[in-house]
Every structure is written in C-alpha cells, then in structure tokens.
mmCIF file of C-alpha atoms in Angstrom:
data_model
loop_
_atom_site.group_PDB
_atom_site.id
_atom_site.type_symbol
_atom_site.label_atom_id
_atom_site.label_comp_id
_atom_site.label_asym_id
_atom_site.label_seq_id
_atom_site.Cartn_x
_atom_site.Cartn_y
_atom_site.Cartn_z
ATOM 1 C CA UNK I 5 92.441 97.685 79.453
ATOM 2 C CA UNK I 6 92.148 100.216 82.288
ATOM 3 C CA UNK I 7 94.875 100.259 84.930
ATOM 4 C CA UNK I 8 94.241 101.507 88.462
ATOM 5 C CA UNK I 9 96.694 101.647 91.323
ATOM 6 C CA UNK I 10 96.517 101.014 95.027
ATOM 7 C CA UNK I 11 99.996 102.120 96.019
ATOM 8 C CA UNK I 12 99.265 103.608 99.429
ATOM 9 C CA UNK I 13 97.711 102.961 102.796
ATOM 10 C CA UNK I 14 93.999 102.148 102.561
ATOM 11 C CA UNK I 15 91.717 104.869 103.873
ATOM 12 C CA UNK I 16 88.144 106.000 103.262
ATOM 13 C CA UNK I 17 89.103 108.645 100.707
ATOM 14 C CA UNK I 18 91.032 106.170 98.561
ATOM 15 C CA UNK I 19 88.276 103.592 98.925
ATOM 16 C CA UNK I 20 85.718 106.062 97.638
ATOM 17 C CA UNK I 21 88.049 106.974 94.742
ATOM 18 C CA UNK I 22 88.576 103.357 93.725
ATOM 19 C CA UNK I 23 84.882 102.566 94.073
ATOM 20 C CA UNK I 24 83.943 105.541 91.862
ATOM 21 C CA UNK I 25 86.527 104.576 89.222
ATOM 22 C CA UNK I 26 85.337 100.975 89.152
ATOM 23 C CA UNK I 27 81.729 102.134 88.752
ATOM 24 C CA UNK I 28 82.891 104.306 85.847
ATOM 25 C CA UNK I 29 84.623 101.353 84.185
ATOM 26 C CA UNK I 30 81.680 99.015 84.726
ATOM 27 C CA UNK I 31 81.767 96.109 82.286
ATOM 28 C CA UNK I 32 85.364 96.822 81.179
ATOM 29 C CA UNK I 33 88.329 94.690 82.239
ATOM 30 C CA UNK I 34 90.453 96.504 84.823
ATOM 31 C CA UNK I 35 93.926 95.793 86.181
ATOM 32 C CA UNK I 36 94.372 96.900 89.779
ATOM 33 C CA UNK I 37 98.075 97.179 90.684
ATOM 34 C CA UNK I 38 98.639 96.756 94.412
ATOM 35 C CA UNK I 39 101.570 97.754 96.601
ATOM 36 C CA UNK I 40 99.976 98.520 99.953
ATOM 37 C CA UNK I 41 100.560 97.768 103.645
ATOM 38 C CA UNK I 42 96.799 97.757 104.284
ATOM 39 C CA UNK I 43 95.010 100.231 106.504
ATOM 40 C CA UNK I 44 91.452 100.868 107.612
ATOM 41 C CA UNK I 45 89.278 97.760 107.854
ATOM 42 C CA UNK I 46 86.058 99.528 106.881
ATOM 43 C CA UNK I 47 87.707 101.281 103.937
ATOM 44 C CA UNK I 48 89.254 97.986 102.830
ATOM 45 C CA UNK I 49 85.840 96.314 102.970
ATOM 46 C CA UNK I 50 84.431 99.111 100.812
ATOM 47 C CA UNK I 51 87.230 98.536 98.279
ATOM 48 C CA UNK I 52 86.780 94.764 98.325
ATOM 49 C CA UNK I 53 83.019 95.099 97.802
ATOM 50 C CA UNK I 54 83.597 97.473 94.870
ATOM 51 C CA UNK I 55 86.121 95.075 93.296
ATOM 52 C CA UNK I 56 83.784 92.108 93.734
ATOM 53 C CA UNK I 57 80.776 94.051 92.443
ATOM 54 C CA UNK I 58 82.712 95.096 89.325
ATOM 55 C CA UNK I 59 83.501 91.473 88.545
ATOM 56 C CA UNK I 60 86.205 91.999 85.898
ATOM 57 C CA UNK I 61 89.145 93.137 88.020
ATOM 58 C CA UNK I 62 92.542 91.456 87.805
ATOM 59 C CA UNK I 63 94.647 92.273 90.868
ATOM 60 C CA UNK I 64 98.400 92.517 90.278
ATOM 61 C CA UNK I 65 100.491 92.530 93.439
ATOM 62 C CA UNK I 66 103.676 94.308 92.372
ATOM 63 C CA UNK I 67 105.335 94.652 95.786
ATOM 64 C CA UNK I 68 103.559 94.264 99.086
ATOM 65 C CA UNK I 69 99.984 93.223 99.747
ATOM 66 C CA UNK I 70 99.448 93.131 103.481
ATOM 67 C CA UNK I 71 96.465 93.101 105.793
ATOM 68 C CA UNK I 72 93.418 94.761 104.160
ATOM 69 C CA UNK I 73 95.219 94.973 100.801
ATOM 70 C CA UNK I 74 95.035 91.162 100.646
ATOM 71 C CA UNK I 75 91.271 91.285 101.125
ATOM 72 C CA UNK I 76 91.055 93.641 98.165
ATOM 73 C CA UNK I 77 93.238 91.337 96.040
ATOM 74 C CA UNK I 78 91.203 88.312 97.137
ATOM 75 C CA UNK I 79 87.992 89.984 95.953
ATOM 76 C CA UNK I 80 89.345 90.232 92.398
ATOM 77 C CA UNK I 81 88.335 87.802 89.686
ATOM 78 C CA UNK I 82 91.995 86.915 89.167
ATOM 79 C CA UNK I 83 95.053 87.648 91.302
ATOM 80 C CA UNK I 84 98.615 87.767 89.988
ATOM 81 C CA UNK I 85 101.719 88.380 92.067
ATOM 82 C CA UNK I 86 105.269 89.487 91.268
ATOM 83 C CA UNK I 87 107.861 86.803 91.974
ATOM 84 C CA UNK I 88 109.520 89.015 94.613
ATOM 85 C CA UNK I 89 106.274 90.199 96.188
ATOM 86 C CA UNK I 90 105.131 89.702 99.754
ATOM 87 C CA UNK I 91 101.662 88.821 101.013
ATOM 88 C CA UNK I 92 100.552 88.953 104.653
ATOM 89 C CA UNK I 93 97.281 88.168 106.419
ATOM 90 C CA UNK I 94 96.424 88.743 110.068
ATOM 91 C CA UNK I 95 93.520 89.486 112.378
ATOM 92 C CA UNK I 96 92.028 92.971 112.305
ATOM 93 C CA UNK I 97 93.283 95.138 115.114
ATOM 94 C CA UNK I 98 92.146 98.412 116.610
ATOM 95 C CA UNK I 99 93.008 100.812 119.402
ATOM 96 C CA UNK I 100 90.046 102.098 121.359
ATOM 97 C CA UNK I 101 88.939 103.512 124.671
ATOM 98 C CA UNK I 102 85.665 103.642 126.562
ATOM 99 C CA UNK I 103 83.670 101.989 129.312
ATOM 100 C CA UNK I 104 83.087 98.238 129.556
ATOM 101 C CA UNK I 105 79.957 98.380 127.409
ATOM 102 C CA UNK I 106 81.728 100.362 124.693
ATOM 103 C CA UNK I 107 84.715 97.976 124.700
ATOM 104 C CA UNK I 108 82.409 94.943 124.389
ATOM 105 C CA UNK I 109 80.631 96.605 121.485
ATOM 106 C CA UNK I 110 83.927 97.359 119.737
ATOM 107 C CA UNK I 111 85.149 93.795 120.310
ATOM 108 C CA UNK I 112 81.952 92.390 118.807
ATOM 109 C CA UNK I 113 82.301 94.648 115.778
ATOM 110 C CA UNK I 114 85.926 93.584 115.350
ATOM 111 C CA UNK I 115 84.923 89.910 115.493
ATOM 112 C CA UNK I 116 82.299 90.508 112.820
ATOM 113 C CA UNK I 117 84.831 92.266 110.614
ATOM 114 C CA UNK I 118 87.246 89.395 111.162
ATOM 115 C CA UNK I 119 84.560 86.893 110.103
ATOM 116 C CA UNK I 120 83.913 88.882 106.918
ATOM 117 C CA UNK I 121 87.627 88.889 106.058
ATOM 118 C CA UNK I 122 87.776 85.127 106.561
ATOM 119 C CA UNK I 123 84.890 84.766 104.082
ATOM 120 C CA UNK I 124 86.844 86.611 101.378
ATOM 121 C CA UNK I 125 89.892 84.377 101.925
ATOM 122 C CA UNK I 126 87.774 81.197 102.048
ATOM 123 C CA UNK I 127 86.081 82.114 98.760
ATOM 124 C CA UNK I 128 89.456 82.754 97.152
ATOM 125 C CA UNK I 129 91.425 79.790 98.484
ATOM 126 C CA UNK I 130 88.725 77.149 99.163
ATOM 127 C CA UNK I 131 90.448 76.526 102.484
ATOM 128 C CA UNK I 132 88.281 75.929 105.551
ATOM 129 C CA UNK I 133 87.454 78.756 107.945
ATOM 130 C CA UNK I 134 89.591 77.222 110.758
ATOM 131 C CA UNK I 135 92.546 76.898 108.355
ATOM 132 C CA UNK I 136 92.279 80.555 107.390
ATOM 133 C CA UNK I 137 91.715 81.622 110.994
ATOM 134 C CA UNK I 138 94.883 79.796 112.031
ATOM 135 C CA UNK I 139 96.916 81.644 109.388
ATOM 136 C CA UNK I 140 95.417 84.955 110.491
ATOM 137 C CA UNK I 141 96.016 84.264 114.187
ATOM 138 C CA UNK I 142 99.692 83.630 113.455
ATOM 139 C CA UNK I 143 100.074 86.695 111.176
ATOM 140 C CA UNK I 144 101.361 84.744 108.208
ATOM 141 C CA UNK I 145 103.708 86.198 105.604
ATOM 142 C CA UNK I 146 103.919 84.488 102.223
ATOM 143 C CA UNK I 147 106.386 84.789 99.419
ATOM 144 C CA UNK I 148 104.926 84.537 95.918
ATOM 145 C CA UNK I 149 105.415 80.786 95.642
ATOM 146 C CA UNK I 150 103.714 80.049 98.947
ATOM 147 C CA UNK I 151 100.904 82.514 98.235
ATOM 148 C CA UNK I 152 100.235 80.637 95.012
ATOM 149 C CA UNK I 153 100.466 77.236 96.709
ATOM 150 C CA UNK I 154 97.946 78.473 99.278
ATOM 151 C CA UNK I 155 95.745 79.731 96.411
ATOM 152 C CA UNK I 156 95.712 83.348 97.584
ATOM 153 C CA UNK I 157 97.076 84.180 94.135
ATOM 154 C CA UNK I 158 96.354 82.471 90.835
ATOM 155 C CA UNK I 159 99.660 83.065 89.070
ATOM 156 C CA UNK I 160 103.123 84.552 89.469
ATOM 157 C CA UNK I 161 104.780 86.921 87.036
ATOM 158 C CA UNK I 162 108.456 87.795 86.850
ATOM 159 C CA UNK I 163 109.593 90.635 89.087
ATOM 160 C CA UNK I 164 111.145 92.405 86.095
ATOM 161 C CA UNK I 165 107.598 93.066 84.878
ATOM 162 C CA UNK I 166 106.678 94.542 88.264
ATOM 163 C CA UNK I 167 109.789 96.699 88.310
ATOM 164 C CA UNK I 168 108.915 97.866 84.821
ATOM 165 C CA UNK I 169 105.453 98.843 86.058
ATOM 166 C CA UNK I 170 106.920 100.874 88.891
ATOM 167 C CA UNK I 171 109.517 102.503 86.594
ATOM 168 C CA UNK I 172 106.735 103.292 84.145
ATOM 169 C CA UNK I 173 104.790 105.000 86.929
ATOM 170 C CA UNK I 174 107.902 106.948 87.958
ATOM 171 C CA UNK I 175 108.503 108.125 84.401
ATOM 172 C CA UNK I 176 104.917 109.186 83.876
ATOM 173 C CA UNK I 177 103.673 110.352 87.265
ATOM 174 C CA UNK I 178 100.677 112.048 85.658
ATOM 175 C CA UNK I 179 99.212 108.794 84.454
ATOM 176 C CA UNK I 180 97.922 107.847 87.890
ATOM 177 C CA UNK I 181 96.228 111.208 88.361
ATOM 178 C CA UNK I 182 94.714 110.927 84.896
ATOM 179 C CA UNK I 183 93.256 107.545 85.727
ATOM 180 C CA UNK I 184 91.811 108.933 88.946
ATOM 181 C CA UNK I 185 89.987 111.575 86.928
ATOM 182 C CA UNK I 186 88.163 108.998 84.872
ATOM 183 C CA UNK I 187 88.139 107.506 81.401
ATOM 184 C CA UNK I 188 89.842 109.277 78.501
ATOM 185 C CA UNK I 189 87.600 111.332 76.267
ATOM 186 C CA UNK I 190 87.225 110.434 72.611
ATOM 187 C CA UNK I 191 88.838 112.791 70.030
ATOM 188 C CA UNK I 192 85.375 114.041 69.035
ATOM 189 C CA UNK I 193 84.480 114.847 72.634
ATOM 190 C CA UNK I 194 87.780 116.676 73.057
ATOM 191 C CA UNK I 195 87.244 118.658 69.856
ATOM 192 C CA UNK I 196 83.751 119.698 70.972
ATOM 193 C CA UNK I 197 85.105 120.717 74.376
ATOM 194 C CA UNK I 198 87.894 122.698 72.689
ATOM 195 C CA UNK I 199 85.476 124.526 70.382
ATOM 196 C CA UNK I 200 83.226 125.395 73.320
ATOM 197 C CA UNK I 201 86.043 127.128 75.206
ATOM 198 C CA UNK I 202 86.331 130.912 74.853
ATOM 199 C CA UNK I 203 89.465 132.166 73.082
ATOM 200 C CA UNK I 204 92.229 132.870 75.566
ATOM 201 C CA UNK I 205 94.830 131.195 77.733
ATOM 202 C CA UNK I 206 92.490 128.429 78.940
ATOM 203 C CA UNK I 207 91.766 127.385 75.372
ATOM 204 C CA UNK I 208 95.463 127.546 74.459
ATOM 205 C CA UNK I 209 96.382 125.462 77.459
ATOM 206 C CA UNK I 210 93.684 122.925 76.566
ATOM 207 C CA UNK I 211 95.027 122.756 73.009
ATOM 208 C CA UNK I 212 98.606 122.244 74.223
ATOM 209 C CA UNK I 213 97.459 119.452 76.523
ATOM 210 C CA UNK I 214 95.480 117.603 73.856
ATOM 211 C CA UNK I 215 97.202 118.675 70.660
ATOM 212 C CA UNK I 216 98.214 115.164 69.623
ATOM 213 C CA UNK I 217 94.615 113.980 69.752
ATOM 214 C CA UNK I 218 93.275 117.127 68.112
ATOM 215 C CA UNK I 219 95.854 116.924 65.309
ATOM 216 C CA UNK I 220 94.890 113.299 64.752
ATOM 217 C CA UNK I 221 91.367 114.525 63.941
ATOM 218 C CA UNK I 222 92.683 117.038 61.426
ATOM 219 C CA UNK I 223 94.703 114.387 59.619
ATOM 220 C CA UNK I 224 91.627 112.177 59.075
ATOM 221 C CA UNK B 24 105.244 102.533 117.337
ATOM 222 C CA UNK B 25 108.558 102.491 115.521
ATOM 223 C CA UNK B 26 109.626 98.864 115.661
ATOM 224 C CA UNK B 27 112.612 97.923 113.532
ATOM 225 C CA UNK B 28 113.445 94.468 112.329
ATOM 226 C CA UNK B 29 116.733 92.886 111.361
ATOM 227 C CA UNK B 30 117.494 90.012 109.064
ATOM 228 C CA UNK B 31 119.352 86.792 109.802
ATOM 229 C CA UNK B 32 122.526 88.087 108.150
ATOM 230 C CA UNK B 33 122.302 91.391 110.015
ATOM 231 C CA UNK B 34 121.929 89.508 113.307
ATOM 232 C CA UNK B 35 124.889 87.288 112.402
ATOM 233 C CA UNK B 36 127.017 90.379 111.717
ATOM 234 C CA UNK B 37 126.038 91.904 115.079
ATOM 235 C CA UNK B 38 126.828 88.630 116.857
ATOM 236 C CA UNK B 39 130.038 88.155 114.823
ATOM 237 C CA UNK B 40 129.000 84.620 113.946
ATOM 238 C CA UNK B 41 127.954 82.769 110.801
ATOM 239 C CA UNK B 42 124.452 82.841 109.317
ATOM 240 C CA UNK B 43 124.471 79.036 109.613
ATOM 241 C CA UNK B 44 124.850 79.342 113.394
ATOM 242 C CA UNK B 45 121.806 81.648 113.567
ATOM 243 C CA UNK B 46 119.787 79.220 111.430
ATOM 244 C CA UNK B 47 120.858 76.297 113.640
ATOM 245 C CA UNK B 48 119.716 78.181 116.727
ATOM 246 C CA UNK B 49 116.343 78.838 115.067
ATOM 247 C CA UNK B 50 116.003 75.154 114.156
ATOM 248 C CA UNK B 51 116.834 74.148 117.729
ATOM 249 C CA UNK B 52 114.258 76.582 119.092
ATOM 250 C CA UNK B 53 116.842 78.712 120.862
ATOM 251 C CA UNK B 54 116.081 81.758 118.740
ATOM 252 C CA UNK B 55 112.497 82.730 117.934
ATOM 253 C CA UNK B 56 112.182 85.004 114.903
ATOM 254 C CA UNK B 57 109.618 87.815 114.900
ATOM 255 C CA UNK B 58 108.443 86.462 111.559
ATOM 256 C CA UNK B 59 109.268 84.368 108.535
ATOM 257 C CA UNK B 60 108.250 84.581 104.899
ATOM 258 C CA UNK B 61 107.417 81.285 103.301
ATOM 259 C CA UNK B 62 107.925 77.761 104.513
ATOM 260 C CA UNK B 63 110.917 76.906 102.328
ATOM 261 C CA UNK B 64 114.159 75.820 103.929
ATOM 262 C CA UNK B 65 115.784 79.089 102.911
ATOM 263 C CA UNK B 66 112.809 81.119 104.139
ATOM 264 C CA UNK B 67 113.574 84.666 105.151
ATOM 265 C CA UNK B 68 113.585 85.247 108.917
ATOM 266 C CA UNK B 69 113.420 88.569 110.679
ATOM 267 C CA UNK B 70 114.007 89.535 114.306
ATOM 268 C CA UNK B 71 112.709 92.371 116.409
ATOM 269 C CA UNK B 72 115.545 94.787 117.161
ATOM 270 C CA UNK B 73 114.229 95.169 120.709
ATOM 271 C CA UNK B 74 115.168 91.537 121.334
ATOM 272 C CA UNK B 75 118.748 92.098 120.177
ATOM 273 C CA UNK B 76 120.478 92.015 123.615
ATOM 274 C CA UNK B 77 118.845 88.661 124.473
ATOM 275 C CA UNK B 78 119.489 87.262 120.986
ATOM 276 C CA UNK B 79 123.187 88.157 121.251
ATOM 277 C CA UNK B 80 123.470 86.576 124.707
ATOM 278 C CA UNK B 81 121.951 83.327 123.453
ATOM 279 C CA UNK B 82 124.141 83.266 120.350
ATOM 280 C CA UNK B 83 127.306 83.873 122.391
ATOM 281 C CA UNK B 84 126.368 81.093 124.797
ATOM 282 C CA UNK B 85 126.162 83.547 127.679
ATOM 283 C CA UNK B 86 122.534 82.535 128.140
ATOM 284 C CA UNK B 87 120.977 79.151 127.429
ATOM 285 C CA UNK B 88 117.448 80.526 127.436
ATOM 286 C CA UNK B 89 115.481 80.883 124.202
ATOM 287 C CA UNK B 90 115.482 84.466 122.972
ATOM 288 C CA UNK B 91 113.187 86.516 120.762
ATOM 289 C CA UNK B 92 109.508 86.111 120.134
ATOM 290 C CA UNK B 93 107.007 86.198 117.346
ATOM 291 C CA UNK B 94 105.440 89.646 117.101
ATOM 292 C CA UNK B 95 102.181 90.642 115.439
ATOM 293 C CA UNK B 96 101.968 93.846 113.426
ATOM 294 C CA UNK B 97 99.770 96.354 115.222
ATOM 295 C CA UNK B 98 99.968 99.211 112.747
ATOM 296 C CA UNK B 99 100.792 100.013 109.153
ATOM 297 C CA UNK B 100 104.283 101.309 110.003
ATOM 298 C CA UNK B 101 105.220 97.991 111.620
ATOM 299 C CA UNK B 102 103.939 96.159 108.536
ATOM 300 C CA UNK B 103 106.118 98.405 106.374
ATOM 301 C CA UNK B 104 109.201 97.844 108.547
ATOM 302 C CA UNK B 105 108.653 94.090 108.527
ATOM 303 C CA UNK B 106 108.180 94.063 104.765
ATOM 304 C CA UNK B 107 111.380 96.061 104.257
ATOM 305 C CA UNK B 108 113.290 93.618 106.449
ATOM 306 C CA UNK B 109 111.786 90.649 104.588
ATOM 307 C CA UNK B 110 112.806 92.161 101.263
ATOM 308 C CA UNK B 111 116.365 92.701 102.529
ATOM 309 C CA UNK B 112 116.363 89.128 103.828
ATOM 310 C CA UNK B 113 115.152 87.798 100.468
ATOM 311 C CA UNK B 114 118.047 89.554 98.753
ATOM 312 C CA UNK B 115 120.461 87.941 101.213
ATOM 313 C CA UNK B 116 119.304 84.377 100.557
ATOM 314 C CA UNK B 117 119.316 84.876 96.798
ATOM 315 C CA UNK B 118 122.804 84.890 95.290
#
C-alpha cells in the first residue's frame, strides 16, 4: 500500500506532484494522509480530479482538512478521519482588482468553481445542492463525529493512530521525500543500477544507501 | 490578515467569570461566537479576539447589546488560527 501525504497548503506545485505520483501508482491502492488548511482553488481541483481519476485512493484526515483539502478528501473512494480531526467547508474566496468587466468575469469564474465544489460534496454526501450550499455559506466546521454523520467521511479512527502517523513521519522525515520521488525500485533494478555506476564515491554512496537491499540479493 | 481566536475558557478567564456564564450568554444570543465545531451540546466555540472589548462589556453587564459576530475565513492563515483555537477548545471540553 502506497502512502502519500498532503501536509501543507495546496498550491499548483504540490498539485502537480500529487497528480504525477497518483499516475505512477495507477491501479494500486493508495492512502493519502491529509493535514491541510486548503489553498488554491484551481490547484485543489487538479488534486481532486487526480484522486478521482485514480479511483483507489483512501483519504485519511489526520488533523485538519479545511477548504480545498476537503474537496480532495471528498474525491477519494473512501474517507477516514481521526477522532480529534477537524473538517471545514466554505465558499471559495479570492482577492482581485480590475475594471467592472474584469470583476464580473472573476465573479463568474468564482461561481463556477463554487458549483464544481458543491458537486464533489453532493457526490460524497448525497445531500442536496441547497443543503451543501447552506453549509458552505455559513463556513461550517465539523468534528469527526459530525463529519461522519453528514457523510463527508465514511469512518473514524482513533486519534492515537493519527498521532502515531505523525510521529512516524517525524522519526523518518526522508520517507515523504522518497515517496515524492516515485515507487521503490526492485532489488534487481537496484543491482543493475549499482553495477552500471563507475567505481568511485558515487557508487560507494549508492551502495551505502541501498546496502540492505543489495545484501538481501547476495543472501539468496 | 493575522486574526487570532480565543476559546470559551480563555474568554471566561479574561472576563473573570465561569465558562457556564459564557455558554449561557451564547445560548441567550448575547454572545455570538466567530465559529463552532460540531452541533453537540459541548461543541467547541471560538471568538474573534478583535471582539474582546465588546464581549467583556456584555459579560460584565456593562452593555446589554449582543457582542461578537460570526466570521468567515478569508485566507489560509485565518483557517489555521481558527483550527488551532478549535483544537485548544476541544481539549478544554474533554476532561
């Protein structure tokens, strides 16, 4: 099971990264851990589309899922939430400047984005569009129990598990970067890569980094 | 924007009154929280720190007018501040 993380503000760069990773793990089940205050609407839509397109993503909200992060979690096949987590939905918002025509254009675009977000929530919760719109207009915060009752999440897991996930990340900070780089290579692939390297510090460094895997080949 | 939010217990400490009094004022519509998490009776409430002078006046009885107002998050930092306050508030209501 591949584990990806969305532990920051949503922006275009991160959306592209997540989309590329999900394409790489096509057909495989993926857990997407979320602790994000949201961010860019367009980037969030890109993430949500990638999650939906993948089709085998389980979203795990381990802290906060707010604004666009909730659209991403709602696009997942299954959504789980830590018992102490928080979930918030609201209308998209933007700061802009320009003449009357430009402002009207921006407002229309924002309304269209808002309608798309509602669709994600409606598909997830089976609530009506007006019901969802009302929750968004009021900027509604949910604890885990209420998020489940409102069907934004499918199940709740104990916060201790979420804390363990965060501690695990803190103990092994490299794991996130490794996941960003793509799937792990097989021992054979690593051995071939090692043999192809010229003798020298690069090869030694490669060996040090992958010695456990390379030794496992020798012991076969 | 650098909006800060305070919890019910933090407001009660500032007003030198009980948490129950703050909750009663919310129930009576005299205090309007900036947000609440969940619909349960012990739901976590938060208040915008900018409303603090008015909130304190209402709690002390100096003013009979409702104080505080619901505030929408307009940026990621405000969302973060609200979430932090909600998490502190959740800790307060859980023994």
